[in-house]
XYZ file of C-alpha atoms in Angstrom:
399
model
C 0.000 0.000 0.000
C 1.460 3.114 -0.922
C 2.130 6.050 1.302
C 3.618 9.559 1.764
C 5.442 10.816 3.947
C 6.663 14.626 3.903
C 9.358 16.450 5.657
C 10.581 19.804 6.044
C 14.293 20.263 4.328
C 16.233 23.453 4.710
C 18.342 23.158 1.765
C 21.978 25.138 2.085
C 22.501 28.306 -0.473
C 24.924 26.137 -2.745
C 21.924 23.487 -2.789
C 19.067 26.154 -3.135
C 20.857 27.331 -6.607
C 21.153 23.798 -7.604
C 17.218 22.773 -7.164
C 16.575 26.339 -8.895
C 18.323 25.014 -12.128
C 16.942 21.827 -11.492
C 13.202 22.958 -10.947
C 13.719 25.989 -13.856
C 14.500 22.760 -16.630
C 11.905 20.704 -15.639
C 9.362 23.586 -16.077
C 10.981 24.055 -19.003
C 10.689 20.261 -20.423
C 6.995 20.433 -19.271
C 6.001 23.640 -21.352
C 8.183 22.291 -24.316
C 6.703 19.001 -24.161
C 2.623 20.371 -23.651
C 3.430 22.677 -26.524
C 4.822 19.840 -28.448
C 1.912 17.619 -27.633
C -0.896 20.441 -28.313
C 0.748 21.583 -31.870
C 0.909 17.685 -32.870
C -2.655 17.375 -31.861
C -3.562 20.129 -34.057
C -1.594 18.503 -37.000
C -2.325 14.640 -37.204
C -5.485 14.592 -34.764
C -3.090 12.212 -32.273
C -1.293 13.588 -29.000
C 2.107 12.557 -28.077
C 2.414 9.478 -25.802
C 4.386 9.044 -22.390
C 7.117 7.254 -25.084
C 7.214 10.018 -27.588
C 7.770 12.687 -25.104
C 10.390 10.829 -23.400
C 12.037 10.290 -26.886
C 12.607 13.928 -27.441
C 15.011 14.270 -24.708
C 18.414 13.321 -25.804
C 18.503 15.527 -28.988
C 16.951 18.367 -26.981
C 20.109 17.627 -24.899
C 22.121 17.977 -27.936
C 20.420 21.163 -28.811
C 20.345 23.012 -25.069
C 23.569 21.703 -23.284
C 21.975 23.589 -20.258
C 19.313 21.405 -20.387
C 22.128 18.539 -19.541
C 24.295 20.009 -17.145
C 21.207 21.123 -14.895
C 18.928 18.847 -14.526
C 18.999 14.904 -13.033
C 17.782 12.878 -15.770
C 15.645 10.570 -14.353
C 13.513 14.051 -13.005
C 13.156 15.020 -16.888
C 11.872 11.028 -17.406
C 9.328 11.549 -14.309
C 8.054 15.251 -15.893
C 6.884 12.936 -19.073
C 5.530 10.556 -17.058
C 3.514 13.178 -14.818
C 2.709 14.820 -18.079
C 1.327 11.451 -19.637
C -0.681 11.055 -16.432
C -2.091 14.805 -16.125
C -3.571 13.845 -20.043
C -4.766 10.872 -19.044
C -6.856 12.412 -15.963
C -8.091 14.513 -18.770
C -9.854 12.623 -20.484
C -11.088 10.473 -17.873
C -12.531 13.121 -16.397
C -10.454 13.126 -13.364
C -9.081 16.547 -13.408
C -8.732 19.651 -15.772
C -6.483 20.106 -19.218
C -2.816 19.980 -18.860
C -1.875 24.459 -18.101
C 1.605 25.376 -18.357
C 3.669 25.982 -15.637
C 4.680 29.516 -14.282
C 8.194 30.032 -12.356
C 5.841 32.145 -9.994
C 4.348 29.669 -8.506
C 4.609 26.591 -6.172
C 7.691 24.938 -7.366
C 8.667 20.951 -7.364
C 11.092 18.453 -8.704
C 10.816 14.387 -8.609
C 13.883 11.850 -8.037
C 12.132 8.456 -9.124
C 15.599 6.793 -7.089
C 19.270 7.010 -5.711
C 17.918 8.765 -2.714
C 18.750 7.968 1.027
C 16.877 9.249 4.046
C 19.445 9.574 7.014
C 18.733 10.444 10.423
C 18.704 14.049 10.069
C 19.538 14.906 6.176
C 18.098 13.418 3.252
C 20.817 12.814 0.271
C 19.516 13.605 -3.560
C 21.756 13.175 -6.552
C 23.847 15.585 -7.458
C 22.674 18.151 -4.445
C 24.171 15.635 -1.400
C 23.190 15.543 1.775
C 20.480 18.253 2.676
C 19.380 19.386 6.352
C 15.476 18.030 7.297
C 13.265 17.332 9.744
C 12.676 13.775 9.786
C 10.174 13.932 12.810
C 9.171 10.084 11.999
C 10.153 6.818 10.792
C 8.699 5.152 7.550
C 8.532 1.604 6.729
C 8.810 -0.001 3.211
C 10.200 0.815 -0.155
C 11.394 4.665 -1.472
C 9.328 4.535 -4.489
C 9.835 8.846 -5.267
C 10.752 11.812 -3.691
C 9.196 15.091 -4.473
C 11.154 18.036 -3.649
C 8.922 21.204 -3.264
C 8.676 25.030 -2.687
C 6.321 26.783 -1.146
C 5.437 30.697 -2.364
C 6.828 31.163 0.710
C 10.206 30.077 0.364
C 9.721 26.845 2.337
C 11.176 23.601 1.231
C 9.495 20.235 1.672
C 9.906 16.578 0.789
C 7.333 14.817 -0.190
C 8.045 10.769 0.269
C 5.657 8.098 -1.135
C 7.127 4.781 -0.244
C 5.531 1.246 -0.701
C 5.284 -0.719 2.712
C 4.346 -3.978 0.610
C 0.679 -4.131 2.905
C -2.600 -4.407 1.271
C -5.837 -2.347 2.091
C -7.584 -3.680 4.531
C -10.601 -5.322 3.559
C -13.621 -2.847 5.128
C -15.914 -3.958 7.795
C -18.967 -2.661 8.562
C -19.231 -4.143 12.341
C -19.156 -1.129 14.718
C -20.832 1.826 15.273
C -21.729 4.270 12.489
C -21.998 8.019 12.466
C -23.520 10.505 10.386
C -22.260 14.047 9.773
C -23.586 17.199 8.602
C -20.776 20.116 7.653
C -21.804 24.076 8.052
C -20.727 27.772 8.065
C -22.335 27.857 11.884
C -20.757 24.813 13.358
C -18.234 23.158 11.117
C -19.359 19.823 12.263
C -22.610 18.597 13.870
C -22.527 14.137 14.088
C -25.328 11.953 14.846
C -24.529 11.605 18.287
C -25.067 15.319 19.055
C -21.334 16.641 19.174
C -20.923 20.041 17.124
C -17.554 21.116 16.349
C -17.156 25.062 15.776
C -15.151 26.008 13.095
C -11.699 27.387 13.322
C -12.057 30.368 11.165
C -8.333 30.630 10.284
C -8.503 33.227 7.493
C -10.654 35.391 9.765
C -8.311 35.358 12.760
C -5.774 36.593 10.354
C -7.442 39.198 7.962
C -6.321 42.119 9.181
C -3.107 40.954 9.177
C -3.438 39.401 5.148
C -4.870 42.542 4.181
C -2.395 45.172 5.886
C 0.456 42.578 3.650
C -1.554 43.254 0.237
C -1.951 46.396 0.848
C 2.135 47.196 1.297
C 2.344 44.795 -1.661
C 0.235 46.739 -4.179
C 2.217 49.957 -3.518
C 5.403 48.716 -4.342
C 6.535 48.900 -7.569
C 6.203 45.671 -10.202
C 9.150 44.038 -10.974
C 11.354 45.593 -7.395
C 13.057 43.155 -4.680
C 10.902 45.361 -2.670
C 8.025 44.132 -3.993
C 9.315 40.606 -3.958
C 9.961 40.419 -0.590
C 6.721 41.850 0.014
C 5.207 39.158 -1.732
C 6.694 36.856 0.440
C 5.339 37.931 3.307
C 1.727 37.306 2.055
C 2.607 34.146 1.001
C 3.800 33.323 4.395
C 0.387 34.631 6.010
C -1.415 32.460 3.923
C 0.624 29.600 4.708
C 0.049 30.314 8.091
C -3.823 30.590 7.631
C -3.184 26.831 5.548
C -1.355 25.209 8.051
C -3.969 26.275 10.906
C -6.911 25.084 8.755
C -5.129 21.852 8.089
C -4.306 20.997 11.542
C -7.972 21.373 12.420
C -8.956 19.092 10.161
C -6.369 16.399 10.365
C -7.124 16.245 14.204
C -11.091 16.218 14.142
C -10.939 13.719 11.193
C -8.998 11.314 13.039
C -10.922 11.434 16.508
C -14.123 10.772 14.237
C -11.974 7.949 12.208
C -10.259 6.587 15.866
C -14.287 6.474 17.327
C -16.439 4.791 14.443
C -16.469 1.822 12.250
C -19.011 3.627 9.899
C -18.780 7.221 8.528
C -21.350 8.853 6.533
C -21.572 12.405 4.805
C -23.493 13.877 1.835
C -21.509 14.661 -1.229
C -21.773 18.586 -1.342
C -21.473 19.952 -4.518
C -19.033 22.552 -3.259
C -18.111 23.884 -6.978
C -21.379 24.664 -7.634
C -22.013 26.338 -3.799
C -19.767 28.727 -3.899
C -20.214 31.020 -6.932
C -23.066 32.530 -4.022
C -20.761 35.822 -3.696
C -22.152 35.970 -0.326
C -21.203 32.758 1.348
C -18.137 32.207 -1.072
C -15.702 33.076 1.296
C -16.865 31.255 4.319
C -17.335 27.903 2.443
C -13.997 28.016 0.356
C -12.295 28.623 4.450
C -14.264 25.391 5.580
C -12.354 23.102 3.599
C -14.798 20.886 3.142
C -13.838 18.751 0.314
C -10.211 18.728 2.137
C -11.976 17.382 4.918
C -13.911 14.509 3.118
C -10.650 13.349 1.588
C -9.220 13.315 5.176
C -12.053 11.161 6.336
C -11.522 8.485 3.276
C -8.133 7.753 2.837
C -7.837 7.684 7.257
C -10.943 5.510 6.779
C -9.892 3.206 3.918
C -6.314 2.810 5.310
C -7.862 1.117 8.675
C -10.827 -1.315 6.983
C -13.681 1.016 8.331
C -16.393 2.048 5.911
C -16.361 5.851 4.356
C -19.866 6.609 2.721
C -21.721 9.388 0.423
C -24.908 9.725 -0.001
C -27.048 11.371 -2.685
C -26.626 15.361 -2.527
C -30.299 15.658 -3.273
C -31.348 13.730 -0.533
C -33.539 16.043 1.938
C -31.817 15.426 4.958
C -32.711 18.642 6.785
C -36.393 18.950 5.895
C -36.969 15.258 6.709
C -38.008 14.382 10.682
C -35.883 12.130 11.792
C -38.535 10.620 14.153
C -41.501 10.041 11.965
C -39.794 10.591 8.337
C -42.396 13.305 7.466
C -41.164 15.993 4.758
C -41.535 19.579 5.261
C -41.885 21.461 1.549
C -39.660 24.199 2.280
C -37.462 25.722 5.094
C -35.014 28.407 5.086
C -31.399 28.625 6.270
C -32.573 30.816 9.259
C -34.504 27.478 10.351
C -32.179 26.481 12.964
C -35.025 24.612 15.007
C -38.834 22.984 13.354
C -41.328 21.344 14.761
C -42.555 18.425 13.457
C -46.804 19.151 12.280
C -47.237 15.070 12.205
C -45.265 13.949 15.229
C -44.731 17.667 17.391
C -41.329 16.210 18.238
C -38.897 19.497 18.308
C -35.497 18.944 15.634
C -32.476 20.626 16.000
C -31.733 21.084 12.176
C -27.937 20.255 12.212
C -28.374 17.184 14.510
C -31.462 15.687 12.728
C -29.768 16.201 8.837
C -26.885 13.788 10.664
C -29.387 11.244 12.191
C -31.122 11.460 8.722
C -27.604 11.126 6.711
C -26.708 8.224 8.992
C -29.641 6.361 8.576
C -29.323 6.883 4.964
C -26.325 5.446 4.448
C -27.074 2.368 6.902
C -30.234 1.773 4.449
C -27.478 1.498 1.813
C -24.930 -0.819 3.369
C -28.720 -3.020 4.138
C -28.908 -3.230 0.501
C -25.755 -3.722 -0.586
C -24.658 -0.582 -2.129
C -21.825 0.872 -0.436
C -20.082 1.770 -3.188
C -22.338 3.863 -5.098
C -24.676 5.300 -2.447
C -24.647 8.442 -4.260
C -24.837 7.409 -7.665
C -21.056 7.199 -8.661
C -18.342 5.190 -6.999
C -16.744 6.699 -4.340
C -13.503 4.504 -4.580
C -12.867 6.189 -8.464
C -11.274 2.922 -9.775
C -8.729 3.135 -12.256
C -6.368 6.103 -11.096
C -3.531 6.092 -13.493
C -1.230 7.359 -10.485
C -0.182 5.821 -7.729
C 0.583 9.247 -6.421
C -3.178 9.782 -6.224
C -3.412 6.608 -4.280
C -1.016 7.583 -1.570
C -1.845 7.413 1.814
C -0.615 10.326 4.240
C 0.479 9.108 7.430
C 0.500 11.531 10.103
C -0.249 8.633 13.249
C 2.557 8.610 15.265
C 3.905 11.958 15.186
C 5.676 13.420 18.115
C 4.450 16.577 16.467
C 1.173 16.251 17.244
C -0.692 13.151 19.506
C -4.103 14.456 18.929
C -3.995 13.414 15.263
């Protein structure tokens, strides 16, 4: 089974102009070889294959020496392969056409092999030995490293080893849990609990704005304006890292405490082009926290499940199943007219989505409880597949 594990590096000046080459002809090789692939199409009807692109690089070689002398080779085999892969998502409608890549933004380079993890330094080819934080042990095969940069200036190194384990095979003895996500509470479950939300780009607006607001007034093209640059990027990697520790702890205590998880599958894309509530739901991190939830889930042989979006889970009594035509978000509390029983709205969508999905696994269908399977079979990378293991850090216990 694979999994990644990812470490902070601090890379020395000598080895921070060496990845800078070494990222700047990758980027290169990727534009070239999407331009290549896009102007072909255009010509014969056919795009280039994972082969063909791979092909070009020794008489590119011969025609940029640069691209030679700065750049590992088996990184310029991986950016055909990731290339290959990003088409393939394409048109399996697994993510968006292949965009070209900008020197302005986040930053990354792949060894496929020939790297070593020691106790405090990690050793790439060609760079040597490099200063990290390896704040836990892995177990299993190096399959790649990913060497990335933040906006920030932050280096990190993304691991994905193979520990040679299967998936678990999922059981659904245990007890089962629905959840309902908001703007008002984060997270209200089935048994009552509401979590409230963190709010991490609200804690720190006045600071993000003060940043962009020093950053517009310098002048385009200045180190001043770099460095001011920086500084918002480090704000909102602040604001990330907050929202992502929230998350990562709450969906492990609900992983840890049930054998059965089910949520609705929000159509989040669709949610937020309200201007008004755009904000709020793209700080949630809802969809981050879903993919939390399955891969923790999957990884231990516990059940994660989605139900229908459509289903009326909020104006549906949880007590006598009777269905109210209409209610408005200011609804926080209903009455029941059949049964008179008195719903908290939050707490009775959860009863209702856990019920739901427990109808489901009754019938059999715990794949496709929301009309599309939830596993997405036939991921072309294992990348994709990777499991992020974050249980037994010293960092943090909670998670």
């Amino acid at each position: 089974m694979p999994k990644a594990y990812k470490f902070r590096i601090y890379p020395a000046p000598t080895s921070n102009s060496i990845l800078l080459v070494m990222r700047g002809c990758c980027r290169w090789f990727w534009n070239y070889s999407l331009n290549k692939s896009q102007v072909t199409y255009k010509e014969t009807g056919k795009g280039l294959s994972r082969l063909a692109i791979q092909g070009m690089l020794p008489a590119l070689k011969k025609e940029y020496p640069w691209l030679k002398d700065g750049a590992y080779s088996q990184s310029l085999q991986v950016v055909a392969l990731n290339l290959s892969t990003a088409y393939k998502n394409f048109f399996e409608k697994r993510g968006g056409f292949p965009s070209f890549k900008s020197k302005h933004n986040r930053q990354s380079v792949s060894y496929p092999q020939n790297v070593k993890i020691l106790e405090s330094t990690i050793k790439f080819p060609i760079i040597g030995e490099v200063k990290a934080k390896i704040h836990r042990q892995y177990d299993g095969t190096i399959k790649t490293v990913t060497v990335s940069q933040n906006r920030d200036g932050s280096y990190f190194a993304s691991v994905l080893v193979d520990d040679k384990i299967g998936t678990p095979d999922a059981n659904i003895e245990g007890k089962a849990i629905g959840l309902d996500v908001g703007l008002t509470d984060f997270l209200v479950t089935s048994d009552g609990s509401k979590y409230k939300h963190p709010r991490a780009t609200a804690k720190h607006r006045k600071n993000l704005k003060r940043k962009q607001q020093k950053l517009n007034r310098k002048v385009k093209g200045s180190n001043r304006r770099n460095k001011a640059r920086k500084l918002v990027a480090k704000v909102n990697s602040k604001i990330k890292r907050v929202r992502e520790d929230f998350l990562h702890k709450l969906s492990r205590k609900i992983v840890n405490e049930n054998q059965v998880i089910v949520v609705e599958d929000l159509n989040i894309k669709g949610m937020v082009r309200n201007h008004c509530l755009a904000k709020a739901i793209s700080d949630a991190g809802w969809g981050m926290f879903g993919t939390m939830l399955k891969y923790k889930a999957e990884a231990e042989g516990k059940v994660y499940l989605e139900i229908d979006r459509f289903f009326p889970s909020s104006k549906t009594c949880n007590h006598c199943l009777f269905k109210v035509s209409e209610m408005n978000l200011k609804i926080r509390q209903w009455k029941c007219p059949k049964c008179d029983s008195v719903n908290d709205r939050d707490i009775n969508a959860a009863l209702n989505i856990r019920d739901e999905g427990l109808r489901f696994l009754a019938l059999g269908i715990s794949a496709t409880a929301s009309g599309r399977n939830v596993s997405q079979p036939g991921r072309i990378s294992v990348l994709s597949d990777a499991v992020a293991v974050e249980a037994g850090s010293p960092l943090s216990t909670a998670r």
